[in-house]
PDB file of C-alpha atoms in Angstrom:
ATOM      1  CA  MET A   1     -20.014  10.255   7.844  1.00 45.00           C
ATOM      2  CA  GLU A   2     -19.776   6.717   9.174  1.00 44.00           C
ATOM      3  CA  LEU A   3     -17.013   4.597   7.836  1.00 46.00           C
ATOM      4  CA  ASN A   4     -17.765   1.711   5.854  1.00 39.00           C
ATOM      5  CA  ALA A   5     -16.580  -0.566   2.987  1.00 37.00           C
ATOM      6  CA  ALA A   6     -16.958  -1.363  -0.501  1.00 37.00           C
ATOM      7  CA  GLY A   7     -16.836  -4.772  -2.511  1.00 35.00           C
ATOM      8  CA  GLY A   8     -16.285  -5.762  -5.727  1.00 33.00           C
ATOM      9  CA  GLN A   9     -13.204  -5.686  -8.354  1.00 32.00           C
ATOM     10  CA  LEU A  10     -11.077  -2.630  -7.380  1.00 30.00           C
ATOM     11  CA  GLN A  11      -7.855  -1.591  -8.887  1.00 37.00           C
ATOM     12  CA  PRO A  12      -4.137  -2.131  -7.378  1.00 51.00           C
ATOM     13  CA  GLY A  13      -2.099   0.805  -6.196  1.00 63.00           C
ATOM     14  CA  LEU A  14      -0.016   2.939  -8.529  1.00 61.00           C
ATOM     15  CA  SER A  15      -0.610   0.735 -11.454  1.00 54.00           C
ATOM     16  CA  THR A  16       1.072   1.666 -14.620  1.00 49.00           C
ATOM     17  CA  ALA A  17       1.833  -1.893 -15.564  1.00 42.00           C
ATOM     18  CA  PRO A  18      -0.400  -5.066 -15.807  1.00 38.00           C
ATOM     19  CA  PRO A  19      -0.832  -6.227 -12.344  1.00 37.00           C
ATOM     20  CA  THR A  20       0.584  -9.680 -11.548  1.00 38.00           C
ATOM     21  CA  GLN A  21      -1.158 -10.888  -8.347  1.00 41.00           C
ATOM     22  CA  ALA A  22      -2.516  -7.464  -7.397  1.00 50.00           C
ATOM     23  CA  TRP A  23      -4.738  -6.970  -4.551  1.00 49.00           C
ATOM     24  CA  SER A  24      -7.924  -6.163  -6.599  1.00 42.00           C
ATOM     25  CA  THR A  25     -10.147  -8.423  -4.773  1.00 39.00           C
ATOM     26  CA  LEU A  26     -11.648  -7.452  -1.678  1.00 38.00           C
ATOM     27  CA  ALA A  27     -13.196  -9.985   0.913  1.00 36.00           C
ATOM     28  CA  GLU A  28     -17.041 -10.649   0.914  1.00 35.00           C
ATOM     29  CA  PRO A  29     -18.722  -9.346   4.229  1.00 36.00           C
ATOM     30  CA  GLY A  30     -18.436 -11.622   6.696  1.00 37.00           C
ATOM     31  CA  GLN A  31     -15.505 -13.485   5.769  1.00 38.00           C
ATOM     32  CA  ALA A  32     -13.172 -10.864   7.030  1.00 37.00           C
ATOM     33  CA  GLU A  33     -11.016 -12.806   9.597  1.00 39.00           C
ATOM     34  CA  ALA A  34      -8.202 -11.188  11.443  1.00 37.00           C
ATOM     35  CA  ALA A  35      -5.293 -12.316   9.602  1.00 36.00           C
ATOM     36  CA  ASP A  36      -2.561 -14.465  11.353  1.00 38.00           C
ATOM     37  CA  ALA A  37      -0.108 -11.856  12.425  1.00 37.00           C
ATOM     38  CA  ASP A  38       2.768 -14.526  12.336  1.00 40.00           C
ATOM     39  CA  THR A  39       4.489 -13.734  15.354  1.00 38.00           C
ATOM     40  CA  GLY A  40       7.326 -16.006  16.037  1.00 40.00           C
ATOM     41  CA  GLY A  41       7.759 -16.461  19.534  1.00 43.00           C
ATOM     42  CA  ASP A  42      11.590 -16.073  19.147  1.00 49.00           C
ATOM     43  CA  GLU A  43      11.348 -12.894  17.222  1.00 49.00           C
ATOM     44  CA  PRO A  44      12.823  -9.692  18.741  1.00 51.00           C
ATOM     45  CA  ASP A  45      10.337  -6.954  19.347  1.00 50.00           C
ATOM     46  CA  GLY A  46      10.744  -3.554  17.616  1.00 46.00           C
ATOM     47  CA  ASP A  47      12.604  -2.226  20.268  1.00 47.00           C
ATOM     48  CA  GLU A  48      15.354  -4.733  19.977  1.00 51.00           C
ATOM     49  CA  LEU A  49      15.824  -4.545  16.262  1.00 55.00           C
ATOM     50  CA  GLY A  50      19.046  -3.262  15.046  1.00 49.00           C
ATOM     51  CA  GLY A  51      19.447  -1.064  12.108  1.00 41.00           C
ATOM     52  CA  ASP A  52      21.347   2.156  13.249  1.00 40.00           C
ATOM     53  CA  GLU A  53      24.201   1.035  11.725  1.00 41.00           C
ATOM     54  CA  LEU A  54      22.750   1.035   8.211  1.00 39.00           C
ATOM     55  CA  ASP A  55      23.867   3.415   5.852  1.00 48.00           C
ATOM     56  CA  GLY A  56      21.045   2.968   3.385  1.00 73.00           C
ATOM     57  CA  GLU A  57      19.934   5.622   1.210  1.00 82.00           C
ATOM     58  CA  VAL A  58      16.583   7.006   2.845  1.00 86.00           C
ATOM     59  CA  LEU A  59      13.812   6.481   0.036  1.00 88.00           C
ATOM     60  CA  ASN A  60      11.888   9.787  -0.828  1.00 88.00           C
ATOM     61  CA  PRO A  61      13.514  12.250   1.526  1.00 86.00           C
ATOM     62  CA  ASP A  62      11.485  15.139   0.483  1.00 86.00           C
ATOM     63  CA  ASP A  63       8.230  13.217   0.884  1.00 90.00           C
ATOM     64  CA  GLU A  64       7.079  13.671  -2.756  1.00 88.00           C
ATOM     65  CA  PRO A  65       3.889  11.845  -3.892  1.00 89.00           C
ATOM     66  CA  LEU A  66       5.049   8.390  -5.155  1.00 88.00           C
ATOM     67  CA  TRP A  67       3.420   8.987  -8.578  1.00 81.00           C
ATOM     68  CA  ASN A  68       6.043  11.784  -9.149  1.00 80.00           C
ATOM     69  CA  LEU A  69       8.777   9.551  -8.604  1.00 80.00           C
ATOM     70  CA  LEU A  70       8.068   6.758 -11.016  1.00 76.00           C
ATOM     71  CA  PRO A  71      10.268   6.411 -13.808  1.00 70.00           C
ATOM     72  CA  SER A  72       9.471   7.995 -17.122  1.00 66.00           C
ATOM     73  CA  PRO A  73       9.330   5.869 -20.265  1.00 61.00           C
ATOM     74  CA  GLN A  74      13.120   6.985 -20.828  1.00 60.00           C
ATOM     75  CA  GLY A  75      13.866   5.584 -17.140  1.00 58.00           C
ATOM     76  CA  LEU A  76      14.402   7.160 -13.690  1.00 55.00           C
ATOM     77  CA  ASP A  77      15.498  10.903 -13.637  1.00 60.00           C
ATOM     78  CA  PRO A  78      18.691  11.109 -11.564  1.00 57.00           C
ATOM     79  CA  ASN A  79      18.162  14.656 -10.835  1.00 58.00           C
ATOM     80  CA  ARG A  80      14.607  14.028  -9.116  1.00 56.00           C
ATOM     81  CA  TYR A  81      14.494  14.999  -5.496  1.00 46.00           C
ATOM     82  CA  GLY A  82      17.762  16.514  -5.359  1.00 48.00           C
ATOM     83  CA  GLY A  83      19.490  13.893  -7.142  1.00 48.00           C
ATOM     84  CA  ARG A  84      18.816  10.971  -4.537  1.00 49.00           C
ATOM     85  CA  THR A  85      17.323   8.126  -6.042  1.00 63.00           C
ATOM     86  CA  SER A  86      16.583   4.696  -4.850  1.00 79.00           C
ATOM     87  CA  ILE A  87      16.967   1.527  -6.546  1.00 81.00           C
ATOM     88  CA  ALA A  88      13.589   0.677  -5.110  1.00 86.00           C
ATOM     89  CA  PHE A  89      11.960   3.033  -7.901  1.00 82.00           C
ATOM     90  CA  GLU A  90      13.897   1.654 -10.676  1.00 79.00           C
ATOM     91  CA  TYR A  91      11.183   0.160 -12.482  1.00 78.00           C
ATOM     92  CA  PRO A  92      10.757  -2.226 -14.615  1.00 83.00           C
ATOM     93  CA  ARG A  93      13.242  -4.612 -12.714  1.00 88.00           C
ATOM     94  CA  GLY A  94      14.931  -7.255 -13.930  1.00 91.00           C
ATOM     95  CA  LEU A  95      14.088 -10.964 -15.041  1.00 95.00           C
ATOM     96  CA  GLU A  96      16.271 -12.445 -12.184  1.00 96.00           C
ATOM     97  CA  ALA A  97      14.704 -10.183  -9.461  1.00 96.00           C
ATOM     98  CA  ASN A  98      11.002 -11.141 -10.879  1.00 96.00           C
ATOM     99  CA  MET A  99      11.952 -14.646 -10.633  1.00 97.00           C
ATOM    100  CA  PHE A 100      13.393 -14.245  -7.154  1.00 97.00           C
ATOM    101  CA  TRP A 101      10.174 -12.677  -5.873  1.00 97.00           C
ATOM    102  CA  GLU A 102       7.551 -14.592  -7.870  1.00 95.00           C
ATOM    103  CA  GLY A 103       9.396 -18.067  -6.556  1.00 96.00           C
ATOM    104  CA  ALA A 104       9.177 -16.679  -2.837  1.00 95.00           C
ATOM    105  CA  TRP A 105       5.634 -15.711  -3.153  1.00 94.00           C
ATOM    106  CA  VAL A 106       6.430 -12.167  -1.632  1.00 96.00           C
ATOM    107  CA  GLU A 107       6.768  -8.969  -3.068  1.00 96.00           C
ATOM    108  CA  PRO A 108       8.466  -5.585  -1.626  1.00 97.00           C
ATOM    109  CA  VAL A 109       5.850  -2.942  -0.832  1.00 97.00           C
ATOM    110  CA  MET A 110       6.520   0.734  -0.671  1.00 96.00           C
ATOM    111  CA  ILE A 111       4.070   2.859   1.469  1.00 97.00           C
ATOM    112  CA  ARG A 112       4.063   6.557   1.769  1.00 96.00           C
ATOM    113  CA  ILE A 113       2.288   7.855   5.076  1.00 97.00           C
ATOM    114  CA  ASP A 114       2.419  10.152   7.901  1.00 94.00           C
ATOM    115  CA  GLY A 115       5.171  12.019   6.232  1.00 92.00           C
ATOM    116  CA  SER A 116       7.530   9.071   5.539  1.00 94.00           C
ATOM    117  CA  THR A 117       8.004   6.359   2.777  1.00 95.00           C
ATOM    118  CA  GLY A 118       9.289   3.109   3.392  1.00 96.00           C
ATOM    119  CA  LEU A 119       9.371  -0.700   2.362  1.00 97.00           C
ATOM    120  CA  THR A 120       7.856  -3.695   3.696  1.00 97.00           C
ATOM    121  CA  LEU A 121       7.461  -7.318   2.428  1.00 97.00           C
ATOM    122  CA  ALA A 122       4.017  -8.809   1.962  1.00 96.00           C
ATOM    123  CA  THR A 123       2.446 -11.729  -0.008  1.00 94.00           C
ATOM    124  CA  PRO A 124       0.793 -10.722  -3.162  1.00 88.00           C
ATOM    125  CA  SER A 125      -3.103 -10.916  -3.472  1.00 73.00           C
ATOM    126  CA  ILE A 126      -4.269 -14.720  -4.137  1.00 58.00           C
ATOM    127  CA  HIS A 127      -7.802 -14.002  -4.921  1.00 58.00           C
ATOM    128  CA  ASP A 128      -8.895 -15.905  -2.001  1.00 62.00           C
ATOM    129  CA  ASP A 129     -10.809 -14.680   0.855  1.00 67.00           C
ATOM    130  CA  ASP A 130      -9.773 -17.233   3.159  1.00 70.00           C
ATOM    131  CA  GLU A 131      -6.203 -16.402   2.907  1.00 78.00           C
ATOM    132  CA  ARG A 132      -5.214 -13.057   3.547  1.00 87.00           C
ATOM    133  CA  VAL A 133      -2.119 -10.820   2.858  1.00 92.00           C
ATOM    134  CA  LEU A 134       0.727 -11.537   5.232  1.00 94.00           C
ATOM    135  CA  PHE A 135       3.180  -8.509   6.148  1.00 96.00           C
ATOM    136  CA  LEU A 136       6.743  -8.212   7.748  1.00 96.00           C
ATOM    137  CA  SER A 137       5.316  -7.863  11.184  1.00 96.00           C
ATOM    138  CA  ASN A 138       5.255  -8.929  14.636  1.00 94.00           C
ATOM    139  CA  ASP A 139       2.915  -7.991  17.565  1.00 93.00           C
ATOM    140  CA  GLN A 140       4.477  -4.479  17.533  1.00 94.00           C
ATOM    141  CA  GLY A 141       2.921  -3.807  14.274  1.00 95.00           C
ATOM    142  CA  ILE A 142       4.189  -4.061  10.603  1.00 97.00           C
ATOM    143  CA  HIS A 143       7.505  -2.956  10.258  1.00 97.00           C
ATOM    144  CA  VAL A 144       8.666  -0.748   7.604  1.00 98.00           C
ATOM    145  CA  ALA A 145      12.184   0.472   6.348  1.00 97.00           C
ATOM    146  CA  LYS A 146      13.300   3.733   5.107  1.00 95.00           C
ATOM    147  CA  SER A 147      15.988   2.013   2.948  1.00 94.00           C
ATOM    148  CA  VAL A 148      16.630  -0.904   0.798  1.00 94.00           C
ATOM    149  CA  GLU A 149      19.361  -1.968   3.084  1.00 94.00           C
ATOM    150  CA  GLY A 150      17.151  -1.453   6.149  1.00 95.00           C
ATOM    151  CA  LEU A 151      14.487  -3.618   4.663  1.00 97.00           C
ATOM    152  CA  ILE A 152      16.750  -6.599   4.124  1.00 96.00           C
ATOM    153  CA  ASP A 153      18.093  -6.128   7.396  1.00 96.00           C
ATOM    154  CA  LEU A 154      14.332  -6.151   8.858  1.00 96.00           C
ATOM    155  CA  ALA A 155      13.761  -9.423   7.008  1.00 97.00           C
ATOM    156  CA  ARG A 156      16.647 -11.266   8.654  1.00 96.00           C
ATOM    157  CA  GLN A 157      15.021 -10.321  12.235  1.00 95.00           C
ATOM    158  CA  ILE A 158      11.359 -10.807  12.030  1.00 93.00           C
ATOM    159  CA  GLY A 159       8.754 -12.039   9.908  1.00 89.00           C
ATOM    160  CA  PRO A 160       8.235 -15.183   7.920  1.00 91.00           C
ATOM    161  CA  TRP A 161      10.901 -14.705   5.442  1.00 95.00           C
ATOM    162  CA  GLN A 162      14.229 -14.717   7.639  1.00 95.00           C
ATOM    163  CA  ASP A 163      15.423 -17.779   5.574  1.00 94.00           C
ATOM    164  CA  LEU A 164      14.796 -15.823   2.391  1.00 96.00           C
ATOM    165  CA  ALA A 165      16.430 -12.816   3.621  1.00 95.00           C
ATOM    166  CA  SER A 166      19.950 -13.848   3.383  1.00 95.00           C
ATOM    167  CA  ARG A 167      19.352 -14.345  -0.445  1.00 96.00           C
ATOM    168  CA  ILE A 168      17.751 -10.849  -1.037  1.00 96.00           C
ATOM    169  CA  ARG A 169      20.375  -8.659  -2.951  1.00 94.00           C
ATOM    170  CA  PRO A 170      19.685  -4.899  -2.891  1.00 92.00           C
ATOM    171  CA  GLU A 171      18.975  -4.782  -6.660  1.00 91.00           C
ATOM    172  CA  TYR A 172      16.174  -7.113  -6.318  1.00 95.00           C
ATOM    173  CA  VAL A 173      14.246  -4.520  -4.233  1.00 95.00           C
ATOM    174  CA  VAL A 174      12.388  -2.702  -7.184  1.00 92.00           C
ATOM    175  CA  VAL A 175       9.018  -2.279  -6.112  1.00 93.00           C
ATOM    176  CA  LEU A 176       6.156  -2.796  -8.813  1.00 92.00           C
ATOM    177  CA  PRO A 177       4.077   0.283  -9.219  1.00 89.00           C
ATOM    178  CA  GLN A 178       0.979  -1.853  -8.344  1.00 89.00           C
ATOM    179  CA  TYR A 179       2.592  -2.327  -4.783  1.00 93.00           C
ATOM    180  CA  MET A 180       3.206   1.486  -4.113  1.00 93.00           C
ATOM    181  CA  PHE A 181       0.789   2.775  -1.801  1.00 95.00           C
ATOM    182  CA  ASP A 182       0.574   6.384  -1.593  1.00 95.00           C
ATOM    183  CA  VAL A 183      -1.796   6.609   1.638  1.00 95.00           C
ATOM    184  CA  SER A 184      -0.697  10.628   2.158  1.00 95.00           C
ATOM    185  CA  GLU A 185      -1.671  11.563  -1.618  1.00 92.00           C
ATOM    186  CA  ALA A 186      -5.105   9.615  -1.341  1.00 92.00           C
ATOM    187  CA  ILE A 187      -5.935  11.996   1.434  1.00 92.00           C
ATOM    188  CA  VAL A 188      -4.872  14.978  -0.679  1.00 91.00           C
ATOM    189  CA  TYR A 189      -7.192  13.905  -3.462  1.00 88.00           C
ATOM    190  CA  TYR A 190     -10.061  14.020  -1.133  1.00 86.00           C
ATOM    191  CA  SER A 191      -9.628  17.533  -0.577  1.00 85.00           C
ATOM    192  CA  ASP A 192      -9.539  18.093  -4.289  1.00 81.00           C
ATOM    193  CA  ASP A 193     -12.160  18.263  -7.085  1.00 78.00           C
ATOM    194  CA  SER A 194     -12.887  14.574  -8.106  1.00 77.00           C
ATOM    195  CA  ASP A 195     -11.840  15.522 -11.527  1.00 77.00           C
ATOM    196  CA  ASP A 196      -8.355  15.347 -10.496  1.00 78.00           C
ATOM    197  CA  TRP A 197      -8.362  12.228  -8.666  1.00 83.00           C
ATOM    198  CA  ASN A 198      -6.362   9.125  -9.769  1.00 84.00           C
ATOM    199  CA  PRO A 199      -8.694   6.037  -9.293  1.00 86.00           C
ATOM    200  CA  SER A 200      -6.114   3.322  -9.211  1.00 86.00           C
ATOM    201  CA  LEU A 201      -4.303   5.182  -6.614  1.00 88.00           C
ATOM    202  CA  LEU A 202      -7.375   5.350  -4.547  1.00 89.00           C
ATOM    203  CA  THR A 203      -8.471   2.077  -4.849  1.00 89.00           C
ATOM    204  CA  GLY A 204      -5.085   0.490  -4.393  1.00 91.00           C
ATOM    205  CA  VAL A 205      -4.908   2.246  -1.111  1.00 93.00           C
ATOM    206  CA  TYR A 206      -8.244   1.217  -0.149  1.00 91.00           C
ATOM    207  CA  ASN A 207      -7.101  -2.318  -0.871  1.00 90.00           C
ATOM    208  CA  PHE A 208      -4.031  -1.635   1.035  1.00 92.00           C
ATOM    209  CA  ALA A 209      -5.720  -0.110   4.191  1.00 93.00           C
ATOM    210  CA  TYR A 210      -8.352  -3.180   4.222  1.00 91.00           C
ATOM    211  CA  GLU A 211      -5.402  -6.121   4.105  1.00 93.00           C
ATOM    212  CA  MET A 212      -3.472  -4.001   6.734  1.00 94.00           C
ATOM    213  CA  ALA A 213      -6.232  -3.694   8.932  1.00 94.00           C
ATOM    214  CA  LEU A 214      -7.124  -7.275   8.655  1.00 92.00           C
ATOM    215  CA  HIS A 215      -3.633  -8.414   9.240  1.00 93.00           C
ATOM    216  CA  LEU A 216      -3.317  -6.035  12.520  1.00 95.00           C
ATOM    217  CA  ALA A 217      -6.826  -7.060  13.356  1.00 94.00           C
ATOM    218  CA  ILE A 218      -7.731  -3.475  13.893  1.00 94.00           C
ATOM    219  CA  ASP A 219     -11.471  -3.735  14.320  1.00 93.00           C
ATOM    220  CA  GLU A 220     -12.339  -0.186  14.079  1.00 89.00           C
ATOM    221  CA  VAL A 221     -10.814   0.131  10.353  1.00 90.00           C
ATOM    222  CA  VAL A 222     -12.220  -3.293   9.172  1.00 89.00           C
ATOM    223  CA  GLU A 223     -15.735  -2.413  10.475  1.00 88.00           C
ATOM    224  CA  ALA A 224     -15.679   0.687   7.932  1.00 85.00           C
ATOM    225  CA  TRP A 225     -15.228  -2.005   5.044  1.00 85.00           C
ATOM    226  CA  ARG A 226     -18.722  -3.160   5.525  1.00 84.00           C
ATOM    227  CA  PRO A 227     -21.069  -3.260   2.532  1.00 80.00           C
ATOM    228  CA  THR A 228     -23.743  -1.540   4.028  1.00 80.00           C
ATOM    229  CA  ARG A 229     -21.717   1.535   4.687  1.00 85.00           C
ATOM    230  CA  ARG A 230     -21.924   4.879   2.693  1.00 84.00           C
ATOM    231  CA  PHE A 231     -18.212   4.821   2.814  1.00 85.00           C
ATOM    232  CA  THR A 232     -18.064   1.333   0.901  1.00 87.00           C
ATOM    233  CA  ARG A 233     -20.462   2.380  -1.619  1.00 88.00           C
ATOM    234  CA  PHE A 234     -18.641   5.589  -2.186  1.00 90.00           C
ATOM    235  CA  MET A 235     -15.361   3.814  -2.712  1.00 89.00           C
ATOM    236  CA  ALA A 236     -17.176   1.455  -5.365  1.00 89.00           C
ATOM    237  CA  LEU A 237     -17.796   4.655  -7.343  1.00 90.00           C
ATOM    238  CA  CYS A 238     -14.304   5.765  -7.343  1.00 89.00           C
ATOM    239  CA  ALA A 239     -13.221   2.449  -8.829  1.00 86.00           C
ATOM    240  CA  ASN A 240     -15.552   3.296 -11.806  1.00 86.00           C
ATOM    241  CA  LEU A 241     -13.821   6.592 -12.550  1.00 84.00           C
ATOM    242  CA  THR A 242     -11.485   7.298 -15.479  1.00 76.00           C
ATOM    243  CA  PRO A 243      -9.327   9.945 -14.654  1.00 67.00           C
ATOM    244  CA  GLY A 244      -9.897  13.381 -16.327  1.00 58.00           C
ATOM    245  CA  GLU A 245     -13.215  12.325 -17.785  1.00 53.00           C
ATOM    246  CA  ARG A 246     -16.487  13.547 -17.334  1.00 49.00           C
TER     247      ARG A 246
ATOM    248  CA  MET B   1     -21.689   1.631 -14.454  1.00 72.00           C
ATOM    249  CA  THR B   2     -20.859   4.670 -16.664  1.00 82.00           C
ATOM    250  CA  GLN B   3     -18.456   7.112 -16.000  1.00 81.00           C
ATOM    251  CA  ARG B   4     -21.263   9.684 -15.644  1.00 85.00           C
ATOM    252  CA  SER B   5     -23.310   7.866 -13.425  1.00 88.00           C
ATOM    253  CA  ALA B   6     -20.187   7.171 -11.220  1.00 87.00           C
ATOM    254  CA  ARG B   7     -19.518  10.877 -11.339  1.00 87.00           C
ATOM    255  CA  GLN B   8     -23.016  11.581 -10.379  1.00 88.00           C
ATOM    256  CA  GLY B   9     -23.047   9.301  -7.460  1.00 90.00           C
ATOM    257  CA  ILE B  10     -19.695  10.757  -5.990  1.00 89.00           C
ATOM    258  CA  ASP B  11     -21.131  14.059  -6.337  1.00 88.00           C
ATOM    259  CA  ARG B  12     -23.930  13.122  -4.088  1.00 90.00           C
ATOM    260  CA  PHE B  13     -21.275  12.451  -1.310  1.00 89.00           C
ATOM    261  CA  ASP B  14     -19.957  14.980   1.146  1.00 88.00           C
ATOM    262  CA  LEU B  15     -16.298  15.024   0.293  1.00 88.00           C
ATOM    263  CA  VAL B  16     -15.743  16.589   3.719  1.00 89.00           C
ATOM    264  CA  ASP B  17     -16.892  13.606   5.479  1.00 89.00           C
ATOM    265  CA  VAL B  18     -15.037  11.282   3.018  1.00 88.00           C
ATOM    266  CA  TYR B  19     -11.742  13.105   3.746  1.00 91.00           C
ATOM    267  CA  ASP B  20     -12.363  13.194   7.432  1.00 91.00           C
ATOM    268  CA  ALA B  21     -12.964   9.338   7.205  1.00 90.00           C
ATOM    269  CA  TRP B  22      -9.647   8.908   5.453  1.00 91.00           C
ATOM    270  CA  CYS B  23      -7.965  11.134   7.708  1.00 94.00           C
ATOM    271  CA  ASP B  24      -9.034   8.693  10.562  1.00 93.00           C
ATOM    272  CA  ILE B  25      -7.813   5.505   8.473  1.00 93.00           C
ATOM    273  CA  HIS B  26      -4.464   7.030   8.068  1.00 95.00           C
ATOM    274  CA  ASP B  27      -3.897   8.021  11.709  1.00 96.00           C
ATOM    275  CA  ILE B  28      -4.969   4.425  12.792  1.00 95.00           C
ATOM    276  CA  LEU B  29      -2.808   2.964  10.458  1.00 96.00           C
ATOM    277  CA  ALA B  30       0.386   5.226  10.749  1.00 97.00           C
ATOM    278  CA  ASN B  31       0.046   4.461  14.752  1.00 97.00           C
ATOM    279  CA  HIS B  32       0.460   0.450  13.852  1.00 97.00           C
ATOM    280  CA  ILE B  33       3.665   0.948  11.640  1.00 97.00           C
ATOM    281  CA  GLN B  34       7.261   0.541  13.237  1.00 97.00           C
ATOM    282  CA  TRP B  35       9.750   2.805  11.209  1.00 97.00           C
ATOM    283  CA  HIS B  36      13.057   1.651  10.887  1.00 96.00           C
ATOM    284  CA  PRO B  37      16.368   3.156   9.013  1.00 93.00           C
TER     285      PRO B  37
END
């Protein structure tokens, strides 16, 4: 099957809450331009970044699906994954943290991929195809930390939010469910019956992958999102699914 | 689009191909991530 892309309104990531500026709009075909990787000339590359001295708690050490780690209505269960929790999962986050991220026009983003879970920063969707999502990145790629402390340290060293980083408190780094993207789980879904799929997870990952590919100018992935492709039409169908209904 | 028509449309796709396509995307993206502690 050839890769390709869908258009139209799609849902954000693991959305259990009203999306704020969720990545719910895809670019129109032909408008997809490689986003500015925002690689500052004075920034160190990945090999030069510090972090080994950090002692932050590793996110999701058992590599569980992110969906399983979201708080219940009664709050986060401290007994989950061996009693190890992270503030990053402690949704809903406080008013002060919300104001901080909204004022900075950036959000902490969680990604689970390739057996690991980590945090990065990205601008929210702005529903403007001429201005794409920015990530915490340089010419080495998108930088992802496996702990809250690691993310703050990364933000001090690279990317467009270095001035902001000194004001990021660990307790601010609570990831909204719509900014959790479980790429690993999406692939598991595609090996199961579609009755069990979570369409908001799939379309959220779909949007995330597209923005990441645009930002990094990964042409072979961006190409897959062309509207004439069967893959695109397939993902548009997924966006119309309701879990568990036939 | 109704739920039923979406399901019918999905059923017409070969999910093995969809799975393979996503595995390719996963691997490409993973290769562009720099992990830190």
